[in-house]
Amino acid sequence: MNAPEKAQSAIGASVRRKEDYRFLTGGGKYTDDVTLPGQSYAYFVRSPHAHAKILKINKSAALKAPGVIAVYTGDDTAADKMGGLPCGWLIKDVKGEPMKEPPHPPLAQGKVRHVGDQVAVIIAETYNQAKDAAELLEVDYDVLPAVVDAVEALKPGAPQVHDGAPNNRCYLWSLGDKAATDAAFAKAHHVTKIDITNNRLIPNAIEPRAALAHYNRADESYTLYVANQNPHVERLLMTAFVLGLPEHKVRVIAPDVGGGFGSKIFLYAEDVIVTWASKKVNRPVKWTADRSEAFLSDAHGRDHHTHAELAMDKDGKFLGLRVKTIANLGAYLSTFGSSVPTYLYGTLLAGQYTTPAIYVEVDAAFTNTTPVDAYRGAGRPEATYVLERIVSQAAREMNLDQAEIRRRNFITAFPYQTPVALMYDIGDYKSCLDKAQKLADVAGFPARRAEAEKRGKKRGLGYSTYIEACGLAPSNIAGALGARAGLFEAGEIRVHPTGSVTVFTGSHSHGQGHETTFAQVVAARLGIPVESVDVVHGDTGRMPFGMGTYGSRSIAVGGAAIMKALDKIEAKGKKIAAHLLEAAESDIEFKDGKFTVAGTDKSVPFGGVAFSAYVPHNYPLDKLEPGLNETAFYDPGNFTYPAGTHIAEVEVDPETGVVQIVNFSAVDDFGNIINPMIVEGQVHGGLAQGIGQAMLENCVYDQETGQLLTGSYMDYAMPRAADLPSFKVDTHVTPCTHNPLGVKGCGEAGAIGSPPAVVNAVIDALAPLGVKHLEMPLTPERVWRAIQGKPTKVA
Amino acid sequence: MSREPNEDSRRFLVKLTLNGKERTGYCEPRTTLCDFLRHHLGATGTHVGCEHGVCGACTVNVDGKPVRSCLMFAFQADGLQVNTVEGVAGEDGRLSALQQAFRRHHALQCGFCTPGMLISCQDLLDRNPRPSREEVLEVVSGHLCRCTGYVGIVNAVLDAAARQRELK
């Protein structure tokens, strides 16, 4: 982090970010910063009830309110035959039947299913007028009983969220060989069992969602500015599935976006409604969420209840793993809601271990809560939490060292086919563990524990050796598993006549620093200064296509597309250089920004070739087009598999239950690293969210009324600076074998690896007091109750 | 969080000094200072994250003190000096010592919380040129950042303090 600032563009240099200047000076342009002439404002009237029939809506008073332009309800969207919000991944259940896909109307059709469900939209001259008019909209509700807990929702007699999903079940899905797993358990020396909850989280990007739509009657086109991570996907889903618009008439721009963490991947009702309404009122329509709306309407994350069993032989070698999870999908299927607890979860249950037989079942339920979808890690933190908790418990039950049980079971030969569908290409789990143990000074821990004991404090050490599958994804494999979209990425390299370069990428940056990292990749390859490369993203009108940013895919897939386009630039450049240098194309080498005739000092710089391409006076026009502009699409051959070891050291005050994380060490293998400073920043941010989940954050609904009790920053505990330790982070590199940069992705690792490390550490600290189990978040009350031997399940 | 003047309500003329320049605009009694700055004066560098005074993204400096501009009405700022992120860098666009340190220490990612962080941390450095790590932590803990994990921010403030002392 404190490496001297290098003016170089080399891969592996901590180049300071190109985007920082505008963000440091107030020059960023986020969606709410955009103002269009004649702009009107939308305010959404949302359900105050978790579950209710809408008996009647009376618009008349609202329509008469000052400044009101229009009031629309579900009747208006139905009259325009607006489709429902689609789900991007079809899951087939254990019998091969498709999941239940009840309609997800952008404005409620006769029924509301969660607090915050959209009932109507008011469009007015000003935001305050729209909000004032919302008070005058009369909605008669017939309140129905609600169910918010997925376990309760699946029980007989529970309130039914959708008529088309009996027993609130979306699917019962399985993965793995059940018979082989049962056989493994039959020969087990010991079976460790665990029941754990993965607490529900609210993503809380600091920029609230926003959308501003403009319909241009002159050419029947739409422009939508939206806080979104994948504008092309947003456009595809909105035009093809909801509004039935021709895609070429819709431009989606995701300008500067203030954090996403998954929550801005999805197509939301508000985006669709403002786009549709902009034509109806023939005015630009702007909507910006306030924080209360963000809590109620941004897709939530996690919310699993799991029973897991691990079978071992007498030496602690894993023989089989059996997992049964109940997942809460919320009231509707969000864009990728169905895939998170299935293919992004079950497939990760092998972890770093050679467990030969694994069987997982996931029962996914609808409830009267906000839809649940991908949040930083998306399924992989849930899998890692189950696995790393049960492995640590197994070590305690088998009286084995926490590191030793992991070492005994590590995969060491690659490629490795797991019993849950993934083929790991490469990794070195032992080296990560060794390095993390040194970083955490594990050797000195007994002395630190003894010292703490003298002060009446309990110290513990917790491990998590995690794996993730990133770089989503081979389109054909994802398609076979139910994905309804491709998962490639696109990149375009536009070389300008004077040799500077604009890069257009389908990846989207909302804090990740792509404008710098991608520029480094291009600058290094072309041998030009990083200042000569600008990266453009987030606009369907400017780049060829894009699947966007999620699942730590940008450098692994988006970066690979750019490398492929650079291959084409280099190939064409060689042809041009061969002509200029009067040599055979096969004799031309490209290195350090120069095309050289091999074995000679005859060369032409990259800029000279670029100029020639655009001023083709001396140019092989009979054989070659002028210009130097190339586009490439890259579809990955496999997932990438970042992995690592996280070690938490905690100190617990047994009198109060207060936990202090005194040390957190992470050694991650992200493959090759382009910009170490940015990678470290991604790890820090992920750790903050993972530690937030473990220590502080918890989304709570009232079980009876379905009201969100943690609907503000006064109630939902976000990690602050004083809540977090200083992190010790390092990397170990095994380059990815199947993409041109050898990269794996680093965005989610911190959030995936850290929660079990923290919880395992606290259990380790309190094991001498008889504590065997804890649930997240580790509030002082919960920890204190566990120490007292009292039930820990509190709200 | 977008707000426009309500043509039908009683409106106030507000005259304030924004980053050294006198600015005027009309607002409703209920218009918050952050909305006034962003949507009436076009100073969109100040961001609004929660509208209940917790996240700190909207922090601006009013008459020498950091203030949550979502918790202050625009008319309350009438006649006062308001400094925002747009005024932190020099007239020539050169970044301040604190801004430079933020860049050096990768103390920002998405940039949304950054304007408020800069205002509060600069205020700390103005009051206390030798802050301890704990004092910096206390100020930074008044803000929410979802991206960075705060380590870079705290290091940036300490580094900026050290470099400012060297210059004096």
PDB file of N, CA, C and O in Angstrom, chain A residues 1-2 16-17 21 24 30 32-33 41 126-129 132 203 288 290-291 375 511 677 681-682 684-685 689 697 713 719-720 722, chain B residues 1-6 8 28 30 38-39 47 49 51-52 54 93 95 99 103-106 108-111 118 141 146-148 150:
ATOM      1  N   MET A   1       0.825  -1.215   0.000  1.00  0.00           N
ATOM      2  CA  MET A   1       0.000   0.000   0.000  1.00  0.00           C
ATOM      3  C   MET A   1       0.850   1.251   0.000  1.00  0.00           C
ATOM      4  O   MET A   1       0.513   2.242  -0.623  1.00  0.00           O
ATOM      5  N   ASN A   2       1.969   1.191   0.705  1.00  0.00           N
ATOM      6  CA  ASN A   2       2.791   2.395   0.790  1.00  0.00           C
ATOM      7  C   ASN A   2       3.951   2.393  -0.206  1.00  0.00           C
ATOM      8  O   ASN A   2       4.897   3.154  -0.057  1.00  0.00           O
ATOM      9  N   ARG A  16      -1.369   4.576  -9.303  1.00  0.00           N
ATOM     10  CA  ARG A  16      -2.468   5.288  -8.643  1.00  0.00           C
ATOM     11  C   ARG A  16      -3.605   5.482  -9.629  1.00  0.00           C
ATOM     12  O   ARG A  16      -3.391   5.622 -10.828  1.00  0.00           O
ATOM     13  N   ARG A  17      -4.817   5.530  -9.096  1.00  0.00           N
ATOM     14  CA  ARG A  17      -5.981   5.392  -9.972  1.00  0.00           C
ATOM     15  C   ARG A  17      -6.268   6.637 -10.820  1.00  0.00           C
ATOM     16  O   ARG A  17      -6.247   7.758 -10.325  1.00  0.00           O
ATOM     17  N   TYR A  21      -9.003  11.492  -9.359  1.00  0.00           N
ATOM     18  CA  TYR A  21      -9.067  12.957  -9.385  1.00  0.00           C
ATOM     19  C   TYR A  21     -10.516  13.446  -9.398  1.00  0.00           C
ATOM     20  O   TYR A  21     -10.890  14.330  -8.627  1.00  0.00           O
ATOM     21  N   LEU A  24     -12.197  12.834  -6.044  1.00  0.00           N
ATOM     22  CA  LEU A  24     -11.671  13.642  -4.934  1.00  0.00           C
ATOM     23  C   LEU A  24     -12.069  15.110  -5.028  1.00  0.00           C
ATOM     24  O   LEU A  24     -11.978  15.847  -4.052  1.00  0.00           O
ATOM     25  N   TYR A  30     -22.733  10.721 -10.965  1.00  0.00           N
ATOM     26  CA  TYR A  30     -23.596   9.603 -10.596  1.00  0.00           C
ATOM     27  C   TYR A  30     -24.998   9.888 -11.148  1.00  0.00           C
ATOM     28  O   TYR A  30     -25.292  11.037 -11.545  1.00  0.00           O
ATOM     29  N   ASP A  32     -27.961  10.410  -9.997  1.00  0.00           N
ATOM     30  CA  ASP A  32     -28.743  11.522  -9.457  1.00  0.00           C
ATOM     31  C   ASP A  32     -28.122  12.881  -9.772  1.00  0.00           C
ATOM     32  O   ASP A  32     -28.762  13.916  -9.607  1.00  0.00           O
ATOM     33  N   ASP A  33     -26.870  12.881 -10.227  1.00  0.00           N
ATOM     34  CA  ASP A  33     -26.228  14.143 -10.607  1.00  0.00           C
ATOM     35  C   ASP A  33     -26.655  14.584 -12.009  1.00  0.00           C
ATOM     36  O   ASP A  33     -26.376  15.708 -12.417  1.00  0.00           O
ATOM     37  N   TYR A  41     -40.431  14.031 -11.815  1.00  0.00           N
ATOM     38  CA  TYR A  41     -39.938  13.195 -10.707  1.00  0.00           C
ATOM     39  C   TYR A  41     -40.945  12.119 -10.350  1.00  0.00           C
ATOM     40  O   TYR A  41     -42.155  12.382 -10.296  1.00  0.00           O
ATOM     41  N   THR A 126     -42.156  18.228  -9.263  1.00  0.00           N
ATOM     42  CA  THR A 126     -41.040  18.175  -8.314  1.00  0.00           C
ATOM     43  C   THR A 126     -41.157  16.898  -7.490  1.00  0.00           C
ATOM     44  O   THR A 126     -42.237  16.294  -7.386  1.00  0.00           O
ATOM     45  N   TYR A 127     -40.031  16.539  -6.890  1.00  0.00           N
ATOM     46  CA  TYR A 127     -40.021  15.343  -6.054  1.00  0.00           C
ATOM     47  C   TYR A 127     -40.960  15.514  -4.866  1.00  0.00           C
ATOM     48  O   TYR A 127     -41.727  14.608  -4.521  1.00  0.00           O
ATOM     49  N   ASN A 128     -40.906  16.684  -4.238  1.00  0.00           N
ATOM     50  CA  ASN A 128     -41.758  16.891  -3.065  1.00  0.00           C
ATOM     51  C   ASN A 128     -43.238  16.853  -3.424  1.00  0.00           C
ATOM     52  O   ASN A 128     -44.054  16.364  -2.648  1.00  0.00           O
ATOM     53  N   GLN A 129     -43.593  17.357  -4.606  1.00  0.00           N
ATOM     54  CA  GLN A 129     -44.993  17.290  -5.025  1.00  0.00           C
ATOM     55  C   GLN A 129     -45.419  15.831  -5.225  1.00  0.00           C
ATOM     56  O   GLN A 129     -46.530  15.444  -4.859  1.00  0.00           O
ATOM     57  N   ASP A 132     -45.743  14.387  -1.765  1.00  0.00           N
ATOM     58  CA  ASP A 132     -46.944  14.895  -1.100  1.00  0.00           C
ATOM     59  C   ASP A 132     -48.189  14.206  -1.657  1.00  0.00           C
ATOM     60  O   ASP A 132     -49.098  13.832  -0.909  1.00  0.00           O
ATOM     61  N   PRO A 203     -27.354  -5.135   1.398  1.00  0.00           N
ATOM     62  CA  PRO A 203     -26.065  -4.752   0.798  1.00  0.00           C
ATOM     63  C   PRO A 203     -25.605  -3.336   1.138  1.00  0.00           C
ATOM     64  O   PRO A 203     -24.439  -3.131   1.456  1.00  0.00           O
ATOM     65  N   THR A 288     -34.953   8.660  -7.518  1.00  0.00           N
ATOM     66  CA  THR A 288     -33.790   8.329  -6.688  1.00  0.00           C
ATOM     67  C   THR A 288     -34.310   7.802  -5.362  1.00  0.00           C
ATOM     68  O   THR A 288     -35.148   8.438  -4.724  1.00  0.00           O
ATOM     69  N   ASP A 290     -34.582   6.929  -1.511  1.00  0.00           N
ATOM     70  CA  ASP A 290     -34.024   7.363  -0.239  1.00  0.00           C
ATOM     71  C   ASP A 290     -33.560   6.106   0.499  1.00  0.00           C
ATOM     72  O   ASP A 290     -33.774   4.981   0.032  1.00  0.00           O
ATOM     73  N   ARG A 291     -32.891   6.279   1.615  1.00  0.00           N
ATOM     74  CA  ARG A 291     -32.288   5.118   2.275  1.00  0.00           C
ATOM     75  C   ARG A 291     -33.340   4.130   2.762  1.00  0.00           C
ATOM     76  O   ARG A 291     -33.129   2.913   2.749  1.00  0.00           O
ATOM     77  N   TYR A 375     -25.321 -11.063  -3.266  1.00  0.00           N
ATOM     78  CA  TYR A 375     -24.631 -10.027  -2.512  1.00  0.00           C
ATOM     79  C   TYR A 375     -23.200 -10.514  -2.341  1.00  0.00           C
ATOM     80  O   TYR A 375     -22.976 -11.685  -2.037  1.00  0.00           O
ATOM     81  N   GLY A 511     -16.212   1.251  -8.486  1.00  0.00           N
ATOM     82  CA  GLY A 511     -15.290   1.328  -7.360  1.00  0.00           C
ATOM     83  C   GLY A 511     -14.075   0.442  -7.537  1.00  0.00           C
ATOM     84  O   GLY A 511     -13.081   0.595  -6.832  1.00  0.00           O
ATOM     85  N   MET A 677      -2.078  -2.535  -5.385  1.00  0.00           N
ATOM     86  CA  MET A 677      -2.776  -1.593  -4.504  1.00  0.00           C
ATOM     87  C   MET A 677      -4.296  -1.776  -4.615  1.00  0.00           C
ATOM     88  O   MET A 677      -5.007  -1.833  -3.608  1.00  0.00           O
ATOM     89  N   GLY A 681      -6.997  -3.230  -1.876  1.00  0.00           N
ATOM     90  CA  GLY A 681      -8.208  -2.479  -1.552  1.00  0.00           C
ATOM     91  C   GLY A 681      -9.454  -3.335  -1.677  1.00  0.00           C
ATOM     92  O   GLY A 681     -10.373  -3.252  -0.850  1.00  0.00           O
ATOM     93  N   GLN A 682      -9.496  -4.176  -2.704  1.00  0.00           N
ATOM     94  CA  GLN A 682     -10.641  -5.082  -2.858  1.00  0.00           C
ATOM     95  C   GLN A 682     -10.708  -6.078  -1.705  1.00  0.00           C
ATOM     96  O   GLN A 682     -11.786  -6.388  -1.201  1.00  0.00           O
ATOM     97  N   HIS A 684      -9.489  -5.646   1.347  1.00  0.00           N
ATOM     98  CA  HIS A 684      -9.907  -4.914   2.550  1.00  0.00           C
ATOM     99  C   HIS A 684     -11.424  -4.727   2.574  1.00  0.00           C
ATOM    100  O   HIS A 684     -12.068  -4.958   3.599  1.00  0.00           O
ATOM    101  N   GLY A 685     -11.968  -4.289   1.444  1.00  0.00           N
ATOM    102  CA  GLY A 685     -13.404  -4.034   1.393  1.00  0.00           C
ATOM    103  C   GLY A 685     -14.212  -5.298   1.612  1.00  0.00           C
ATOM    104  O   GLY A 685     -15.235  -5.292   2.311  1.00  0.00           O
ATOM    105  N   GLN A 689     -16.817  -6.298   4.809  1.00  0.00           N
ATOM    106  CA  GLN A 689     -18.192  -6.791   4.701  1.00  0.00           C
ATOM    107  C   GLN A 689     -18.344  -8.165   5.356  1.00  0.00           C
ATOM    108  O   GLN A 689     -19.371  -8.457   5.971  1.00  0.00           O
ATOM    109  N   GLU A 697     -23.807  -7.132  11.342  1.00  0.00           N
ATOM    110  CA  GLU A 697     -24.956  -6.927  10.459  1.00  0.00           C
ATOM    111  C   GLU A 697     -25.982  -8.049  10.583  1.00  0.00           C
ATOM    112  O   GLU A 697     -25.633  -9.214  10.652  1.00  0.00           O
ATOM    113  N   TYR A 713     -30.096   3.062   9.278  1.00  0.00           N
ATOM    114  CA  TYR A 713     -28.746   2.918   9.828  1.00  0.00           C
ATOM    115  C   TYR A 713     -28.721   3.023  11.351  1.00  0.00           C
ATOM    116  O   TYR A 713     -27.685   2.791  11.969  1.00  0.00           O
ATOM    117  N   PRO A 719     -20.507  -1.778   9.582  1.00  0.00           N
ATOM    118  CA  PRO A 719     -19.181  -1.645  10.191  1.00  0.00           C
ATOM    119  C   PRO A 719     -18.595  -0.250   9.975  1.00  0.00           C
ATOM    120  O   PRO A 719     -18.652   0.284   8.867  1.00  0.00           O
ATOM    121  N   ARG A 720     -18.085   0.307  11.052  1.00  0.00           N
ATOM    122  CA  ARG A 720     -17.406   1.606  10.985  1.00  0.00           C
ATOM    123  C   ARG A 720     -15.917   1.387  11.240  1.00  0.00           C
ATOM    124  O   ARG A 720     -15.488   0.297  11.620  1.00  0.00           O
ATOM    125  N   ALA A 722     -13.876   2.144  13.543  1.00  0.00           N
ATOM    126  CA  ALA A 722     -13.426   1.673  14.850  1.00  0.00           C
ATOM    127  C   ALA A 722     -13.841   0.227  15.118  1.00  0.00           C
ATOM    128  O   ALA A 722     -13.364  -0.388  16.069  1.00  0.00           O
TER     129      ALA A 722
ATOM    130  N   MET B   1     -33.807  11.178  -3.905  1.00  0.00           N
ATOM    131  CA  MET B   1     -33.364  12.324  -3.132  1.00  0.00           C
ATOM    132  C   MET B   1     -33.260  13.580  -3.978  1.00  0.00           C
ATOM    133  O   MET B   1     -32.617  14.545  -3.606  1.00  0.00           O
ATOM    134  N   SER B   2     -33.843  13.532  -5.146  1.00  0.00           N
ATOM    135  CA  SER B   2     -33.798  14.716  -5.995  1.00  0.00           C
ATOM    136  C   SER B   2     -34.896  15.666  -5.568  1.00  0.00           C
ATOM    137  O   SER B   2     -36.016  15.247  -5.318  1.00  0.00           O
ATOM    138  N   ARG B   3     -34.572  16.884  -5.479  1.00  0.00           N
ATOM    139  CA  ARG B   3     -35.583  17.858  -5.068  1.00  0.00           C
ATOM    140  C   ARG B   3     -35.512  19.078  -5.967  1.00  0.00           C
ATOM    141  O   ARG B   3     -34.435  19.525  -6.339  1.00  0.00           O
ATOM    142  N   GLU B   4     -36.619  19.612  -6.295  1.00  0.00           N
ATOM    143  CA  GLU B   4     -36.677  20.829  -7.087  1.00  0.00           C
ATOM    144  C   GLU B   4     -37.506  21.836  -6.325  1.00  0.00           C
ATOM    145  O   GLU B   4     -38.329  21.479  -5.472  1.00  0.00           O
ATOM    146  N   PRO B   5     -37.352  23.108  -6.624  1.00  0.00           N
ATOM    147  CA  PRO B   5     -38.163  24.095  -5.906  1.00  0.00           C
ATOM    148  C   PRO B   5     -39.646  23.872  -6.186  1.00  0.00           C
ATOM    149  O   PRO B   5     -40.031  23.554  -7.301  1.00  0.00           O
ATOM    150  N   ASN B   6     -40.433  23.990  -5.166  1.00  0.00           N
ATOM    151  CA  ASN B   6     -41.868  23.802  -5.304  1.00  0.00           C
ATOM    152  C   ASN B   6     -42.500  25.153  -5.633  1.00  0.00           C
ATOM    153  O   ASN B   6     -42.556  26.053  -4.821  1.00  0.00           O
ATOM    154  N   ASP B   8     -45.381  26.052  -5.883  1.00  0.00           N
ATOM    155  CA  ASP B   8     -46.631  26.426  -5.226  1.00  0.00           C
ATOM    156  C   ASP B   8     -46.470  26.698  -3.739  1.00  0.00           C
ATOM    157  O   ASP B   8     -47.424  26.994  -3.048  1.00  0.00           O
ATOM    158  N   GLU B  28     -37.829  25.970  -0.560  1.00  0.00           N
ATOM    159  CA  GLU B  28     -38.966  25.778   0.337  1.00  0.00           C
ATOM    160  C   GLU B  28     -38.441  25.734   1.766  1.00  0.00           C
ATOM    161  O   GLU B  28     -37.263  25.436   1.982  1.00  0.00           O
ATOM    162  N   ARG B  30     -38.823  23.399   3.733  1.00  0.00           N
ATOM    163  CA  ARG B  30     -38.373  22.034   4.037  1.00  0.00           C
ATOM    164  C   ARG B  30     -37.148  21.606   3.228  1.00  0.00           C
ATOM    165  O   ARG B  30     -36.653  20.489   3.398  1.00  0.00           O
ATOM    166  N   ARG B  38     -27.139  20.630  -4.226  1.00  0.00           N
ATOM    167  CA  ARG B  38     -27.080  19.729  -5.378  1.00  0.00           C
ATOM    168  C   ARG B  38     -28.007  20.166  -6.510  1.00  0.00           C
ATOM    169  O   ARG B  38     -27.604  20.206  -7.671  1.00  0.00           O
ATOM    170  N   HIS B  39     -29.248  20.460  -6.135  1.00  0.00           N
ATOM    171  CA  HIS B  39     -30.250  20.621  -7.187  1.00  0.00           C
ATOM    172  C   HIS B  39     -30.613  22.068  -7.490  1.00  0.00           C
ATOM    173  O   HIS B  39     -31.170  22.351  -8.537  1.00  0.00           O
ATOM    174  N   HIS B  47     -22.666  14.403  -1.780  1.00  0.00           N
ATOM    175  CA  HIS B  47     -23.552  13.268  -2.032  1.00  0.00           C
ATOM    176  C   HIS B  47     -24.493  13.012  -0.862  1.00  0.00           C
ATOM    177  O   HIS B  47     -24.173  13.351   0.276  1.00  0.00           O
ATOM    178  N   GLY B  49     -26.446  10.070   1.134  1.00  0.00           N
ATOM    179  CA  GLY B  49     -26.458   8.623   1.290  1.00  0.00           C
ATOM    180  C   GLY B  49     -27.574   8.076   2.138  1.00  0.00           C
ATOM    181  O   GLY B  49     -28.012   6.941   1.928  1.00  0.00           O
ATOM    182  N   GLU B  51     -29.925  10.444   4.395  1.00  0.00           N
ATOM    183  CA  GLU B  51     -30.939  11.415   4.812  1.00  0.00           C
ATOM    184  C   GLU B  51     -31.385  11.248   6.257  1.00  0.00           C
ATOM    185  O   GLU B  51     -32.454  11.708   6.622  1.00  0.00           O
ATOM    186  N   HIS B  52     -30.610  10.544   7.071  1.00  0.00           N
ATOM    187  CA  HIS B  52     -30.923  10.580   8.497  1.00  0.00           C
ATOM    188  C   HIS B  52     -29.675  10.806   9.344  1.00  0.00           C
ATOM    189  O   HIS B  52     -29.634  10.444  10.507  1.00  0.00           O
ATOM    190  N   VAL B  54     -26.623   9.677   9.419  1.00  0.00           N
ATOM    191  CA  VAL B  54     -25.792   8.602   9.945  1.00  0.00           C
ATOM    192  C   VAL B  54     -24.586   8.311   9.060  1.00  0.00           C
ATOM    193  O   VAL B  54     -23.495   8.058   9.564  1.00  0.00           O
ATOM    194  N   GLY B  93      -6.655  23.701  -9.487  1.00  0.00           N
ATOM    195  CA  GLY B  93      -6.997  22.288  -9.627  1.00  0.00           C
ATOM    196  C   GLY B  93      -6.029  21.353  -8.930  1.00  0.00           C
ATOM    197  O   GLY B  93      -6.216  20.139  -8.969  1.00  0.00           O
ATOM    198  N   LEU B  95      -4.496  19.153  -6.201  1.00  0.00           N
ATOM    199  CA  LEU B  95      -5.101  18.475  -5.061  1.00  0.00           C
ATOM    200  C   LEU B  95      -4.460  18.942  -3.758  1.00  0.00           C
ATOM    201  O   LEU B  95      -3.251  19.206  -3.708  1.00  0.00           O
ATOM    202  N   GLN B  99      -6.170  15.319  -0.125  1.00  0.00           N
ATOM    203  CA  GLN B  99      -6.633  14.639  -1.349  1.00  0.00           C
ATOM    204  C   GLN B  99      -5.521  13.785  -1.950  1.00  0.00           C
ATOM    205  O   GLN B  99      -5.754  12.656  -2.383  1.00  0.00           O
ATOM    206  N   ARG B 103      -5.353   9.633  -2.512  1.00  0.00           N
ATOM    207  CA  ARG B 103      -5.016   8.950  -3.755  1.00  0.00           C
ATOM    208  C   ARG B 103      -3.865   7.977  -3.522  1.00  0.00           C
ATOM    209  O   ARG B 103      -3.884   6.833  -3.965  1.00  0.00           O
ATOM    210  N   ARG B 104      -2.847   8.438  -2.791  1.00  0.00           N
ATOM    211  CA  ARG B 104      -1.676   7.606  -2.535  1.00  0.00           C
ATOM    212  C   ARG B 104      -2.024   6.342  -1.770  1.00  0.00           C
ATOM    213  O   ARG B 104      -1.482   5.279  -2.003  1.00  0.00           O
ATOM    214  N   HIS B 105      -2.959   6.463  -0.830  1.00  0.00           N
ATOM    215  CA  HIS B 105      -3.288   5.337   0.047  1.00  0.00           C
ATOM    216  C   HIS B 105      -4.524   4.568  -0.406  1.00  0.00           C
ATOM    217  O   HIS B 105      -5.044   3.755   0.343  1.00  0.00           O
ATOM    218  N   HIS B 106      -4.986   4.822  -1.590  1.00  0.00           N
ATOM    219  CA  HIS B 106      -6.166   4.129  -2.120  1.00  0.00           C
ATOM    220  C   HIS B 106      -7.311   4.193  -1.099  1.00  0.00           C
ATOM    221  O   HIS B 106      -7.901   3.179  -0.730  1.00  0.00           O
ATOM    222  N   LEU B 108     -10.130   5.575  -1.438  1.00  0.00           N
ATOM    223  CA  LEU B 108     -11.460   5.689  -2.040  1.00  0.00           C
ATOM    224  C   LEU B 108     -11.603   4.630  -3.109  1.00  0.00           C
ATOM    225  O   LEU B 108     -10.619   4.246  -3.746  1.00  0.00           O
ATOM    226  N   GLN B 109     -12.808   4.145  -3.266  1.00  0.00           N
ATOM    227  CA  GLN B 109     -13.074   3.214  -4.362  1.00  0.00           C
ATOM    228  C   GLN B 109     -14.186   3.775  -5.244  1.00  0.00           C
ATOM    229  O   GLN B 109     -13.926   4.369  -6.272  1.00  0.00           O
ATOM    230  N   CYS B 110     -15.452   3.656  -4.805  1.00  0.00           N
ATOM    231  CA  CYS B 110     -16.528   4.162  -5.668  1.00  0.00           C
ATOM    232  C   CYS B 110     -16.626   5.675  -5.610  1.00  0.00           C
ATOM    233  O   CYS B 110     -17.250   6.286  -6.470  1.00  0.00           O
ATOM    234  N   GLY B 111     -16.076   6.296  -4.579  1.00  0.00           N
ATOM    235  CA  GLY B 111     -16.047   7.754  -4.503  1.00  0.00           C
ATOM    236  C   GLY B 111     -17.285   8.393  -3.907  1.00  0.00           C
ATOM    237  O   GLY B 111     -17.353   9.614  -3.797  1.00  0.00           O
ATOM    238  N   LEU B 118     -13.596  13.728   3.202  1.00  0.00           N
ATOM    239  CA  LEU B 118     -12.586  14.782   3.043  1.00  0.00           C
ATOM    240  C   LEU B 118     -12.915  15.984   3.921  1.00  0.00           C
ATOM    241  O   LEU B 118     -12.025  16.555   4.559  1.00  0.00           O
ATOM    242  N   SER B 141     -14.864   7.215  11.970  1.00  0.00           N
ATOM    243  CA  SER B 141     -15.999   6.386  12.415  1.00  0.00           C
ATOM    244  C   SER B 141     -17.318   7.144  12.384  1.00  0.00           C
ATOM    245  O   SER B 141     -18.371   6.550  12.565  1.00  0.00           O
ATOM    246  N   ARG B 146     -18.623   1.749   2.376  1.00  0.00           N
ATOM    247  CA  ARG B 146     -18.913   0.330   2.179  1.00  0.00           C
ATOM    248  C   ARG B 146     -17.819  -0.357   1.364  1.00  0.00           C
ATOM    249  O   ARG B 146     -17.817  -1.575   1.259  1.00  0.00           O
ATOM    250  N   CYS B 147     -16.914   0.439   0.774  1.00  0.00           N
ATOM    251  CA  CYS B 147     -15.942  -0.148  -0.164  1.00  0.00           C
ATOM    252  C   CYS B 147     -14.587  -0.485   0.457  1.00  0.00           C
ATOM    253  O   CYS B 147     -14.003  -1.498   0.123  1.00  0.00           O
ATOM    254  N   THR B 148     -14.057   0.381   1.290  1.00  0.00           N
ATOM    255  CA  THR B 148     -12.606   0.315   1.538  1.00  0.00           C
ATOM    256  C   THR B 148     -12.169  -0.457   2.773  1.00  0.00           C
ATOM    257  O   THR B 148     -11.007  -0.829   2.873  1.00  0.00           O
ATOM    258  N   TYR B 150     -11.772   1.061   5.412  1.00  0.00           N
ATOM    259  CA  TYR B 150     -11.300   2.238   6.167  1.00  0.00           C
ATOM    260  C   TYR B 150      -9.787   2.322   6.389  1.00  0.00           C
ATOM    261  O   TYR B 150      -9.286   3.384   6.763  1.00  0.00           O
TER     262      TYR B 150
END
